[in-house]
Every structure is written in C-alpha cells, then in structure tokens.
PDB file of N, CA and C in Angstrom:
ATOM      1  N   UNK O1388     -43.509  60.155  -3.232  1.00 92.00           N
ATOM      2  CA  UNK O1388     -42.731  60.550  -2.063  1.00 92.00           C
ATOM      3  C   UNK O1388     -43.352  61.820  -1.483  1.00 92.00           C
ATOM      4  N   UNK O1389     -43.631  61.753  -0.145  1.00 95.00           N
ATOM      5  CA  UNK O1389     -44.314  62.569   0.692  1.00 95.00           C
ATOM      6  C   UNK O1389     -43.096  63.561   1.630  1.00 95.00           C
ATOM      7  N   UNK O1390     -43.094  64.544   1.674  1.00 95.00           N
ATOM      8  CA  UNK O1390     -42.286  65.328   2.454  1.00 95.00           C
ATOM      9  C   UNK O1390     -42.972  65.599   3.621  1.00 95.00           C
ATOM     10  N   UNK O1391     -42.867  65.639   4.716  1.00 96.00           N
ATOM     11  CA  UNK O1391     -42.720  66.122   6.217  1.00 96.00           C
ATOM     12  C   UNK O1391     -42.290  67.206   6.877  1.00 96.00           C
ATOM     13  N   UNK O1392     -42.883  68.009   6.580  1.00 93.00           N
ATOM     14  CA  UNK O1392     -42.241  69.635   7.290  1.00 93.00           C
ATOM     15  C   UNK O1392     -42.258  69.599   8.473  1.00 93.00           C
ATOM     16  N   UNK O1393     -41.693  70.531   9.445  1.00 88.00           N
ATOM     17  CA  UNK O1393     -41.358  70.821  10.717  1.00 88.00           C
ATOM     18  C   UNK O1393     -42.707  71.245  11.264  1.00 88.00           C
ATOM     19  N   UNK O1394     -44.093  71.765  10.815  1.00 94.00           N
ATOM     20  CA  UNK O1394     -44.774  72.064  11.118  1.00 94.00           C
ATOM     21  C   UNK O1394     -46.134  70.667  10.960  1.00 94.00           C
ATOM     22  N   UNK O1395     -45.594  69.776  10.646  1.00 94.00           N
ATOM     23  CA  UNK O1395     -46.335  68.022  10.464  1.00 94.00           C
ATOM     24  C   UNK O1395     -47.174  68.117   9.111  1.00 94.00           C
ATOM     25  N   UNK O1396     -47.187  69.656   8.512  1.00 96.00           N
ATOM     26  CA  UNK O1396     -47.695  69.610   7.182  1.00 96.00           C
ATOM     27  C   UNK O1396     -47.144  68.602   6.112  1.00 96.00           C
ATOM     28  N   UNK O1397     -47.775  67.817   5.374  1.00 97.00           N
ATOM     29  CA  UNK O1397     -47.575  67.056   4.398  1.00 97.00           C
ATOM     30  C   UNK O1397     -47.417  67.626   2.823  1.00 97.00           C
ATOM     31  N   UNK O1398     -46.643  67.704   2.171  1.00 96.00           N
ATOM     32  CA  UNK O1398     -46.363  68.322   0.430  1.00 96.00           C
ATOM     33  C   UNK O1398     -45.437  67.162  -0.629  1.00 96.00           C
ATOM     34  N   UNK O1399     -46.054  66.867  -1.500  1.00 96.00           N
ATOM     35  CA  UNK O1399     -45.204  65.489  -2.288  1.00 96.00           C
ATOM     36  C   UNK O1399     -44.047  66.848  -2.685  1.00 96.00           C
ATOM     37  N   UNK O1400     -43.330  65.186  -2.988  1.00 95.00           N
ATOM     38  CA  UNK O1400     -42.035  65.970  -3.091  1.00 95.00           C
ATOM     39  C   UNK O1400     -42.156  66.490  -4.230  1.00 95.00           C
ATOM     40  N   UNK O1401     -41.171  67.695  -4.622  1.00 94.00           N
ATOM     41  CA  UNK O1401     -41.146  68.627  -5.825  1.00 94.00           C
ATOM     42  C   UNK O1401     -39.746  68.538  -6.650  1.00 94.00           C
ATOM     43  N   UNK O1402     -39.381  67.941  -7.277  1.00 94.00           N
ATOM     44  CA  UNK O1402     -38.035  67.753  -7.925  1.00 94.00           C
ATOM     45  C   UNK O1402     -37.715  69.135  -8.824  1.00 94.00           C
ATOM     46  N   UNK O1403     -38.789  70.120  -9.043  1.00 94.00           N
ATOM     47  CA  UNK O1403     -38.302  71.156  -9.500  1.00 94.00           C
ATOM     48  C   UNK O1403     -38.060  72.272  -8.578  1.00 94.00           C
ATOM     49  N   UNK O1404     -39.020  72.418  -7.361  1.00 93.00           N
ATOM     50  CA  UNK O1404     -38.704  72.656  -6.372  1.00 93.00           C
ATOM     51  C   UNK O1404     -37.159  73.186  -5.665  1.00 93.00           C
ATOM     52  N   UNK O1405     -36.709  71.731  -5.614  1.00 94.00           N
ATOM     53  CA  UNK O1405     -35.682  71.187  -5.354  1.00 94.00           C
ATOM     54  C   UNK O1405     -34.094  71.829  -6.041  1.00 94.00           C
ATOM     55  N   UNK O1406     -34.578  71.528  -7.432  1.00 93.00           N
ATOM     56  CA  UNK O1406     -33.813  72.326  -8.338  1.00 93.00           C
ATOM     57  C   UNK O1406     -33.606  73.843  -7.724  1.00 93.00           C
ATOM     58  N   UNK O1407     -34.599  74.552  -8.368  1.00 92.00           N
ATOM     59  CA  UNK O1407     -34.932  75.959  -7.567  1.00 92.00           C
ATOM     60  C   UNK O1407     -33.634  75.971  -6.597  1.00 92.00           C
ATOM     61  N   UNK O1408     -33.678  75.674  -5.297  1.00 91.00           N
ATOM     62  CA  UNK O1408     -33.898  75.634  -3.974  1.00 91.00           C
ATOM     63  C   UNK O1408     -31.707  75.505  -4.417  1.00 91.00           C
ATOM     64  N   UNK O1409     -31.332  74.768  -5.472  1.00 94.00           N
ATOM     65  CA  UNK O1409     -30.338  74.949  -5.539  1.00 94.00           C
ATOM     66  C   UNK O1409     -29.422  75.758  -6.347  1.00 94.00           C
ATOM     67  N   UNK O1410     -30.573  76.100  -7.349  1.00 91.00           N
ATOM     68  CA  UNK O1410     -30.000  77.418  -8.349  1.00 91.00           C
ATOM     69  C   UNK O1410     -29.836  78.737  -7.545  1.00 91.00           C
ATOM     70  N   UNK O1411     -30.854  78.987  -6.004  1.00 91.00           N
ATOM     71  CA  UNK O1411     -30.536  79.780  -5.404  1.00 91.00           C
ATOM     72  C   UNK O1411     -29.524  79.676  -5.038  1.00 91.00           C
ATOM     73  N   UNK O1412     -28.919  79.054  -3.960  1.00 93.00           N
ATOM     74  CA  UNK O1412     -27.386  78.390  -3.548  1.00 93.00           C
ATOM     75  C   UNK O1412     -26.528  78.435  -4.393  1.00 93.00           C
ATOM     76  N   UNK O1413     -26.096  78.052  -5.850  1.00 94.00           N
ATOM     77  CA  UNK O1413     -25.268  78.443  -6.427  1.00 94.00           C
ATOM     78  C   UNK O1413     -25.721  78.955  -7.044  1.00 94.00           C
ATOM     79  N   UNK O1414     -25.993  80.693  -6.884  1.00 92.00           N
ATOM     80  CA  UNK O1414     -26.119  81.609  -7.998  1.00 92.00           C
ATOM     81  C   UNK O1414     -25.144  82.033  -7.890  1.00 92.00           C
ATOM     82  N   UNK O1415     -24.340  82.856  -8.912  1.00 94.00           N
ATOM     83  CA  UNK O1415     -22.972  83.350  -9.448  1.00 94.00           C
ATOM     84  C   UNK O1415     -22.235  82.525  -8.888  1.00 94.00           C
ATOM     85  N   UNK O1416     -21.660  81.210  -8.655  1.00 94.00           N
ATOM     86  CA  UNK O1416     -20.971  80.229  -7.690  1.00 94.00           C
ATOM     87  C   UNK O1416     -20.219  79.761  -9.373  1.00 94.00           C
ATOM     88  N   UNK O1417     -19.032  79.348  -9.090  1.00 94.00           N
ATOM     89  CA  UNK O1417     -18.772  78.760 -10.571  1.00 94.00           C
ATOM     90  C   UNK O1417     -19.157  76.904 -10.855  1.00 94.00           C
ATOM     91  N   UNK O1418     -20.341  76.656 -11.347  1.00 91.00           N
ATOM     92  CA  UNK O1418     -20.760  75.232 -11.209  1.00 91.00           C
ATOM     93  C   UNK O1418     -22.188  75.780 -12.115  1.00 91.00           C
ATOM     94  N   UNK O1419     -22.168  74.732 -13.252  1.00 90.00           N
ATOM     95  CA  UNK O1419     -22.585  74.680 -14.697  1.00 90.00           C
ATOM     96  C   UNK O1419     -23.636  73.887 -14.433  1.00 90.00           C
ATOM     97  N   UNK O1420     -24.963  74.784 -14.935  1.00 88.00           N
ATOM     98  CA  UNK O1420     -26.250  73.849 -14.907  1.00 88.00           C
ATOM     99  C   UNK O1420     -26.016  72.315 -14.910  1.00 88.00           C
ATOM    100  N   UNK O1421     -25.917  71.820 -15.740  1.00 90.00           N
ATOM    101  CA  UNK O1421     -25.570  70.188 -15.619  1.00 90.00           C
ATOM    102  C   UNK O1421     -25.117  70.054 -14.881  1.00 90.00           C
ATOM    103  N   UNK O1422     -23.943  70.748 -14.049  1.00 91.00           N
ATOM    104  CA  UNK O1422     -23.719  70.109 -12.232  1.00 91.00           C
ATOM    105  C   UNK O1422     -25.135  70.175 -11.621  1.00 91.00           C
ATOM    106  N   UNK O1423     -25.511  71.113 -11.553  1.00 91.00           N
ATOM    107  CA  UNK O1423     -26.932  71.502 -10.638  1.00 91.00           C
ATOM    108  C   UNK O1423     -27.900  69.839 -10.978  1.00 91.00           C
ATOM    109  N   UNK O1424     -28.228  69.326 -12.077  1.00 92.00           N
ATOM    110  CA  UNK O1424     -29.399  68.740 -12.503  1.00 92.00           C
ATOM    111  C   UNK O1424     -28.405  67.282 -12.004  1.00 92.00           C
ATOM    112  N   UNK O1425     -27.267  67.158 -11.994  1.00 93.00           N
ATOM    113  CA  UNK O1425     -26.539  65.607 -11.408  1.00 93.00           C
ATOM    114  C   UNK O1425     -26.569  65.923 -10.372  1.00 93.00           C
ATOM    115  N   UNK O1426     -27.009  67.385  -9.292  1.00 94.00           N
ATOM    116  CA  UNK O1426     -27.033  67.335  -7.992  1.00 94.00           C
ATOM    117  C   UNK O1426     -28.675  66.615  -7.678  1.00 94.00           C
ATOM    118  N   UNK O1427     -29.189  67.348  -8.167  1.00 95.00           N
ATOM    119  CA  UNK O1427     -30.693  67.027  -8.134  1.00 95.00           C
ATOM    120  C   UNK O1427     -30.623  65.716  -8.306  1.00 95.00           C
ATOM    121  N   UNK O1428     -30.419  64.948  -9.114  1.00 94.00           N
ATOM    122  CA  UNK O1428     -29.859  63.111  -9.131  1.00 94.00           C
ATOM    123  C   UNK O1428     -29.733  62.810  -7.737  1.00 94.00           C
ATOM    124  N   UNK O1429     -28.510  63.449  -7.708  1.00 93.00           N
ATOM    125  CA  UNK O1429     -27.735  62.561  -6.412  1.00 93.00           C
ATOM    126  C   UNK O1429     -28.603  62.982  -5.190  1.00 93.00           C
ATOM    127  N   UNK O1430     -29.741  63.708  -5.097  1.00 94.00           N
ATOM    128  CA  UNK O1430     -30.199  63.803  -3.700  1.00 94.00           C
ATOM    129  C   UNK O1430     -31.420  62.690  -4.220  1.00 94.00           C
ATOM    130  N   UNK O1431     -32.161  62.956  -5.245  1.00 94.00           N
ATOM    131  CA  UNK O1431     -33.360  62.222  -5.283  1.00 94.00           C
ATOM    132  C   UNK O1431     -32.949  61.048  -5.204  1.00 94.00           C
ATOM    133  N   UNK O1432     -31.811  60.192  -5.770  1.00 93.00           N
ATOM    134  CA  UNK O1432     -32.319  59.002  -5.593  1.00 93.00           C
ATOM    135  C   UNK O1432     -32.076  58.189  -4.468  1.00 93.00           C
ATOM    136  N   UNK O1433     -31.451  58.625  -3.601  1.00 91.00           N
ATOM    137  CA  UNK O1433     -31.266  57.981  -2.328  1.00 91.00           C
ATOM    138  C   UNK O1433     -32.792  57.995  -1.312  1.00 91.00           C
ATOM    139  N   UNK O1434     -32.819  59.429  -1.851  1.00 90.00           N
ATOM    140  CA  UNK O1434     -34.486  59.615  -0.630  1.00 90.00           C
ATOM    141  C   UNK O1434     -35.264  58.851  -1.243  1.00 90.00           C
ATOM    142  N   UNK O1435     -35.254  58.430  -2.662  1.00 90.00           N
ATOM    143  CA  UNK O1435     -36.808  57.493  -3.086  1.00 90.00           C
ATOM    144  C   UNK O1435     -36.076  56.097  -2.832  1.00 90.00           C
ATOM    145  N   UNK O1436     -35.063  55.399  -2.707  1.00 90.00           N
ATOM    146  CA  UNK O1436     -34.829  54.506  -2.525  1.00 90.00           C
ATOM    147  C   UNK O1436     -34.711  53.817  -1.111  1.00 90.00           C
ATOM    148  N   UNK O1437     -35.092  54.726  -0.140  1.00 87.00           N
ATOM    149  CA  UNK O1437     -35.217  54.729   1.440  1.00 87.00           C
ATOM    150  C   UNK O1437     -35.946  54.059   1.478  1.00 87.00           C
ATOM    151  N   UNK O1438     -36.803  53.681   0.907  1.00 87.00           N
ATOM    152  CA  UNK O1438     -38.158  52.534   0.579  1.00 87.00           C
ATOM    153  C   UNK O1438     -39.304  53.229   1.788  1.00 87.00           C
ATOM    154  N   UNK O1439     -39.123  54.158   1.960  1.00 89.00           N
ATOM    155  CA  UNK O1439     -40.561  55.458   2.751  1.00 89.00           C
ATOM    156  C   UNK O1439     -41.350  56.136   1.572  1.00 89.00           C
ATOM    157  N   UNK O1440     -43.140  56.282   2.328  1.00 93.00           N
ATOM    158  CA  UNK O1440     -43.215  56.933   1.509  1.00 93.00           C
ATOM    159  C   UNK O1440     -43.363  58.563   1.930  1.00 93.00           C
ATOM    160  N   UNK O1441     -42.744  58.438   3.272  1.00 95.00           N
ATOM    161  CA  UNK O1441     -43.115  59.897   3.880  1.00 95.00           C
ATOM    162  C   UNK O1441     -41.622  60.232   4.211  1.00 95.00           C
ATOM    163  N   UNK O1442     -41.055  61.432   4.206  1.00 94.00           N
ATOM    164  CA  UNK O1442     -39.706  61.214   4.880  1.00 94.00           C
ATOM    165  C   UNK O1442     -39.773  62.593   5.554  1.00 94.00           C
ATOM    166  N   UNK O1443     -39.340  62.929   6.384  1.00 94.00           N
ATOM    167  CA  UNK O1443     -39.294  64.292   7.386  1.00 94.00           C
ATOM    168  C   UNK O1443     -38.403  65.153   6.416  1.00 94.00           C
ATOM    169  N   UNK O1444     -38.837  66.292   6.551  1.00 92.00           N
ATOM    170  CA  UNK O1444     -37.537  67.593   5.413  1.00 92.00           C
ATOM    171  C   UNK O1444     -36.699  67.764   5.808  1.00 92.00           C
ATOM    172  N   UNK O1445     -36.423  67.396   7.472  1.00 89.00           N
ATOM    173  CA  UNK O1445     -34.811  67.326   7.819  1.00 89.00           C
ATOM    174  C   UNK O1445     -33.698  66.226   6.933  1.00 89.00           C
ATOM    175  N   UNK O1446     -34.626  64.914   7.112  1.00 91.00           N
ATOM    176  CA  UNK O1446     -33.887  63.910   6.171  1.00 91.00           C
ATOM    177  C   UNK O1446     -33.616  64.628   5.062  1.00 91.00           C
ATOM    178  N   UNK O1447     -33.788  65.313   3.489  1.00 91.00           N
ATOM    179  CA  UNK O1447     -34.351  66.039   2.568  1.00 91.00           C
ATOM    180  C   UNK O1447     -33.185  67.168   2.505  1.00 91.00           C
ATOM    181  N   UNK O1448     -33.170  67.480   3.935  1.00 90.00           N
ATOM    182  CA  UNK O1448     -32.335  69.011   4.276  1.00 90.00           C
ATOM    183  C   UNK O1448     -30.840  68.366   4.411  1.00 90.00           C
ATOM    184  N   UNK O1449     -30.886  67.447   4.746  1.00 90.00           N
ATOM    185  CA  UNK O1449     -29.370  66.694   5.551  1.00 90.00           C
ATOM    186  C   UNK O1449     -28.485  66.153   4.105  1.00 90.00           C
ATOM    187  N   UNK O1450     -29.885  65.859   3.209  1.00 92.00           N
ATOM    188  CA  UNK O1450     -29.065  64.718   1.929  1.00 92.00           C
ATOM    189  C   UNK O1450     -28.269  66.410   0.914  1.00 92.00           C
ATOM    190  N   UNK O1451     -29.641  67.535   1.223  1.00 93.00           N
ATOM    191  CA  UNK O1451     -28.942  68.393   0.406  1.00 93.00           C
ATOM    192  C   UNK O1451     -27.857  69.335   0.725  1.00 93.00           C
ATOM    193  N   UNK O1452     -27.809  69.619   1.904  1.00 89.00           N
ATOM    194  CA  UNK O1452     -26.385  70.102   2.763  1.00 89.00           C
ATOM    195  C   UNK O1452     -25.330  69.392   2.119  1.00 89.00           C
ATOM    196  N   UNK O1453     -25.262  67.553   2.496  1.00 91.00           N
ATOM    197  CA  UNK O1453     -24.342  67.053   2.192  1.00 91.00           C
ATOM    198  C   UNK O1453     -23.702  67.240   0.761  1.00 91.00           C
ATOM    199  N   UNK O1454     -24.476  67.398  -0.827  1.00 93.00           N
ATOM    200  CA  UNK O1454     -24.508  67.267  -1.471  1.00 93.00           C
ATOM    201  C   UNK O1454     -23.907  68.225  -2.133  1.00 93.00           C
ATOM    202  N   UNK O1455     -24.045  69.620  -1.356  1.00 93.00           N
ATOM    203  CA  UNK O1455     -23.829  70.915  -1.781  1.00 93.00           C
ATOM    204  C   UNK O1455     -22.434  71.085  -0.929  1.00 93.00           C
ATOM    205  N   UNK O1456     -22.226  70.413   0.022  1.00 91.00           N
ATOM    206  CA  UNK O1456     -20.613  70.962   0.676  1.00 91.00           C
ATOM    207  C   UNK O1456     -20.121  69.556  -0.470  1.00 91.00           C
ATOM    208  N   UNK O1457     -19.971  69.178  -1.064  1.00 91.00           N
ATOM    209  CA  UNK O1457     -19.246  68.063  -1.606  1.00 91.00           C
ATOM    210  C   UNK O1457     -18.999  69.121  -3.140  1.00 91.00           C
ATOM    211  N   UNK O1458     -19.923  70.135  -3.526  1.00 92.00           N
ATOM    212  CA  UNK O1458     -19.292  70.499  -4.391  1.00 92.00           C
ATOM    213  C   UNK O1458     -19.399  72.257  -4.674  1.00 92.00           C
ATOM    214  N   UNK O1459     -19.722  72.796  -3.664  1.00 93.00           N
ATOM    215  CA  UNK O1459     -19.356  74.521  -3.125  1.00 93.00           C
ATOM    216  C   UNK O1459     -19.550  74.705  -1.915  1.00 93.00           C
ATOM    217  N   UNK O1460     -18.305  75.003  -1.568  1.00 90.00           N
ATOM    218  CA  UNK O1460     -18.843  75.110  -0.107  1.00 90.00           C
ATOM    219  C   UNK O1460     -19.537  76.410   0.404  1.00 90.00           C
ATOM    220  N   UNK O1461     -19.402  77.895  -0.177  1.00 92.00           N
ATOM    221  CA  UNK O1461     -20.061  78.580  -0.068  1.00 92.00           C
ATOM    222  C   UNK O1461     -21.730  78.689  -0.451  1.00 92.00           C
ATOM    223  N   UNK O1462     -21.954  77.597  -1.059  1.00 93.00           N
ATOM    224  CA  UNK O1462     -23.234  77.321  -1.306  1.00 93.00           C
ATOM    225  C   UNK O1462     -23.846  76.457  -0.429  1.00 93.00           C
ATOM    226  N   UNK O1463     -23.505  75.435  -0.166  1.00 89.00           N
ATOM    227  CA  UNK O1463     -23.315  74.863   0.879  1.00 89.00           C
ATOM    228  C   UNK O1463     -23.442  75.707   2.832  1.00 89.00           C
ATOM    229  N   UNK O1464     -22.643  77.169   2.556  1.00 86.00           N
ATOM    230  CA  UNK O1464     -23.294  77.485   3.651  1.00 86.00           C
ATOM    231  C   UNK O1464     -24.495  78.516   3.059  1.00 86.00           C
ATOM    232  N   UNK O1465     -24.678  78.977   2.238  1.00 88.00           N
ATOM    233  CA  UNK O1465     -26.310  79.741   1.683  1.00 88.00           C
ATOM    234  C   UNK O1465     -27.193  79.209   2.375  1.00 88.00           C
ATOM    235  N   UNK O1466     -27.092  77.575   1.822  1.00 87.00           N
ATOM    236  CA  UNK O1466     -28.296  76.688   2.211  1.00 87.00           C
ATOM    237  C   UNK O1466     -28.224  76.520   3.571  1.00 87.00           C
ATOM    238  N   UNK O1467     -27.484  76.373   3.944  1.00 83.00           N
ATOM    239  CA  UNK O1467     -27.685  76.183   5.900  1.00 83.00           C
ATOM    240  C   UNK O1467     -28.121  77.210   6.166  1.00 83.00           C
ATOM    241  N   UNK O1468     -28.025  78.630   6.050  1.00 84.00           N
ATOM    242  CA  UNK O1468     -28.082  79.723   6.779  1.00 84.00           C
ATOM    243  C   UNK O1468     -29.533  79.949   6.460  1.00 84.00           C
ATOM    244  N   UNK O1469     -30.390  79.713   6.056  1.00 82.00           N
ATOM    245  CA  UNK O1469     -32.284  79.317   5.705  1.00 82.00           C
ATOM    246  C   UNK O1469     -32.236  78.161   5.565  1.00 82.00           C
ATOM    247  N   UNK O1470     -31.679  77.300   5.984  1.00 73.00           N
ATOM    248  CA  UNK O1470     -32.430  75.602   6.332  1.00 73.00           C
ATOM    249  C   UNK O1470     -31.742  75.573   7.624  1.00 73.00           C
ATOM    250  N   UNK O1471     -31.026  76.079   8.373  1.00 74.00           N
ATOM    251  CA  UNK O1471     -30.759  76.033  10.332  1.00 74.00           C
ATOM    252  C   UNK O1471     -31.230  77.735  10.703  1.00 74.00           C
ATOM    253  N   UNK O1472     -32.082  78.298   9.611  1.00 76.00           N
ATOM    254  CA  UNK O1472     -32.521  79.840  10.073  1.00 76.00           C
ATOM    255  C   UNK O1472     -31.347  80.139  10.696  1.00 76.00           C
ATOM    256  N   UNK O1473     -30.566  81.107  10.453  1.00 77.00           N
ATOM    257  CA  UNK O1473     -29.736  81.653  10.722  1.00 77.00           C
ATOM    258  C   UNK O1473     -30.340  83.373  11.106  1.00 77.00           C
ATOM    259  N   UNK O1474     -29.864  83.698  12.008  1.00 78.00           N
ATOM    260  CA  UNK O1474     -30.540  84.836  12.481  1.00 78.00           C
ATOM    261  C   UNK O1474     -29.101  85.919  12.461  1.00 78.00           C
ATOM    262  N   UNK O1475     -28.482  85.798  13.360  1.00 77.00           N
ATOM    263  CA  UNK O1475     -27.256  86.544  13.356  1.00 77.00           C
ATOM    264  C   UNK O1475     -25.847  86.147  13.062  1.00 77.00           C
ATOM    265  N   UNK O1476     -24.654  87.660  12.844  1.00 75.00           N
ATOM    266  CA  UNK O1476     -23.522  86.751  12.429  1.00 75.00           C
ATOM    267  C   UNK O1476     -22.876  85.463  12.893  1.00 75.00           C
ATOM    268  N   UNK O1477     -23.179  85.866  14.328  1.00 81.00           N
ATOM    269  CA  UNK O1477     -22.693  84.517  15.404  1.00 81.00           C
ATOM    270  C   UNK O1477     -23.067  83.107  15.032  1.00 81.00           C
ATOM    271  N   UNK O1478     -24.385  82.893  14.173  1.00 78.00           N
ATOM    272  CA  UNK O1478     -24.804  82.037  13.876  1.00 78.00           C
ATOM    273  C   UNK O1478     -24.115  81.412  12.490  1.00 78.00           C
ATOM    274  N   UNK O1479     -23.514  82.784  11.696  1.00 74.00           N
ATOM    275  CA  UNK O1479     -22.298  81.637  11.073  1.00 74.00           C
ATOM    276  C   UNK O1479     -21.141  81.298  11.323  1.00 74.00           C
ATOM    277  N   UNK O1480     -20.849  82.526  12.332  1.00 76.00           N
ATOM    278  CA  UNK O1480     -19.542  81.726  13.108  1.00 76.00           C
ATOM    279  C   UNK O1480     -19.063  80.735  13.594  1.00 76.00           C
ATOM    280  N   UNK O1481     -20.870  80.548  14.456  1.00 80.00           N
ATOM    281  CA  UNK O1481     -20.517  78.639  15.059  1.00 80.00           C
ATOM    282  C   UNK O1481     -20.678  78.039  13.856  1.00 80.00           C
ATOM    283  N   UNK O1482     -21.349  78.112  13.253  1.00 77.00           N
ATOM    284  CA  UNK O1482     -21.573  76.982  12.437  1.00 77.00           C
ATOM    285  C   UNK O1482     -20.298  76.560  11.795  1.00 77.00           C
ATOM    286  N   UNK O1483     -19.574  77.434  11.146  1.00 75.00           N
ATOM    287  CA  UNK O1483     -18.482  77.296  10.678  1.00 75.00           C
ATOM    288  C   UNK O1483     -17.553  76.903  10.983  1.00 75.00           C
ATOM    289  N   UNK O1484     -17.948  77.229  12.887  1.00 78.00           N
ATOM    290  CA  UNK O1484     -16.600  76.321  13.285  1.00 78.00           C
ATOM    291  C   UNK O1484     -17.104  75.310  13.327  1.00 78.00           C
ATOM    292  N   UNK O1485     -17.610  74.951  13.832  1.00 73.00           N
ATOM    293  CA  UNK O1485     -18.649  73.755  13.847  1.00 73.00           C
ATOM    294  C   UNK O1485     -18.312  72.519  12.868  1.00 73.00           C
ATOM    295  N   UNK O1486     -18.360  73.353  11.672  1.00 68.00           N
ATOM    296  CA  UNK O1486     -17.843  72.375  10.269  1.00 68.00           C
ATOM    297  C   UNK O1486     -16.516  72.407  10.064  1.00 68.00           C
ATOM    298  N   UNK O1487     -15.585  72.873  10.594  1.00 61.00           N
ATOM    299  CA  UNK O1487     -14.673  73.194  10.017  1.00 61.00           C
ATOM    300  C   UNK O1487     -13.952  72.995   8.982  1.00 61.00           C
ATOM    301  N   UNK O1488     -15.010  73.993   7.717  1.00 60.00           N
ATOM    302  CA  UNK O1488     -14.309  74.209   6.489  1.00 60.00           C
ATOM    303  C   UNK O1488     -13.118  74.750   6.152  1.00 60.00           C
ATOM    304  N   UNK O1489     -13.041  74.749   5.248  1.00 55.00           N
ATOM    305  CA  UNK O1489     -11.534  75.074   4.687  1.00 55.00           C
ATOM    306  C   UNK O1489     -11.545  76.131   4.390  1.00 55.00           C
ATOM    307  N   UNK O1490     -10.299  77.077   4.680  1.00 50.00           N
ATOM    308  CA  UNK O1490      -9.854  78.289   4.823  1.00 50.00           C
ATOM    309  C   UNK O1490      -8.623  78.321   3.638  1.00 50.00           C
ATOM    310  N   UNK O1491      -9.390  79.222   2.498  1.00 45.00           N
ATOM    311  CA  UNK O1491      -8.679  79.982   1.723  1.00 45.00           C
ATOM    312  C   UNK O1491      -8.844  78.740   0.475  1.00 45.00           C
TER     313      UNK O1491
END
C-alpha cells in the first residue's frame, strides 16, 4: 500500500508510523495501549481492503479522524488541528462547530 501526499509525493504505508501519529493524539487521554493498537486495526484494514494500491493521505486522514472521534474526542480534535493545519483559535472554533461535538 502506497500513500499519496498532498504534495503527489509517493511513501508506502507505515503501520508504525501510524501508530506514532496516534500515541501523539492520545497522550495523557485516558485510553490503554491496546485501545491504540485495535485503533491501528481498525484503520488499516479497511484502507488495504479498498483493493488500491495507491490511496491519497486524505483517504488515510478521513479513516483516522473517524476512528479517533469514535473513541476521544479530544484526540480526535489534536489530530485535525495538524491534519486541516490549523493556524488560529478561530480555526477551532469553526471546526467545532462544524462537528458539533459534545459539550461537557
């Protein structure tokens, strides 16, 4: 499986990577390594079963958003705020409304 960056650069996919990419997102978050490694599951196997062997990192970005609001949502916005570059506060404001998560 071939990843697709925004810049048309090509990188196989990295399942540790990946990992990484979510231990950042839930650091101090309450969710127990073994959640993290059944997250890593639940994104890989849908993207290798797409039957592609290239897939764009938005696809990649979209499966892991989803994956991460299904089980922190403050992690869940970590990862958006450096995967939609987030620049200023305003930018989590919309977003937030945008999603409208749950309050409290």
């Amino acid at each position: 499986l071939v990843v697709v960056k925004r810049s048309g650069r090509k990188v196989p996919f990295d399942r540790d990577k990946l990992e990484r990419s979510l231990a950042v997102a839930l650091r101090k978050r309450p969710v127990q390594p073994e959640q993290v490694e059944q997250l890593v599951s639940r994104i890989t196997r849908p993207l290798e079963s797409l039957g592609e062997t290239e897939i764009p990192s938005s696809t990649g970005g979209d499966f892991i958003m989803k994956a991460l609001k299904s089980v922190d949502e403050v992690a869940y916005v970590r990862y958006a705020s450096v995967y939609k570059d987030f620049r200023h506060t305003g930018d989590f404001a919309k977003f937030l409304g945008d999603e409208g998560l749950d309050e409290g």
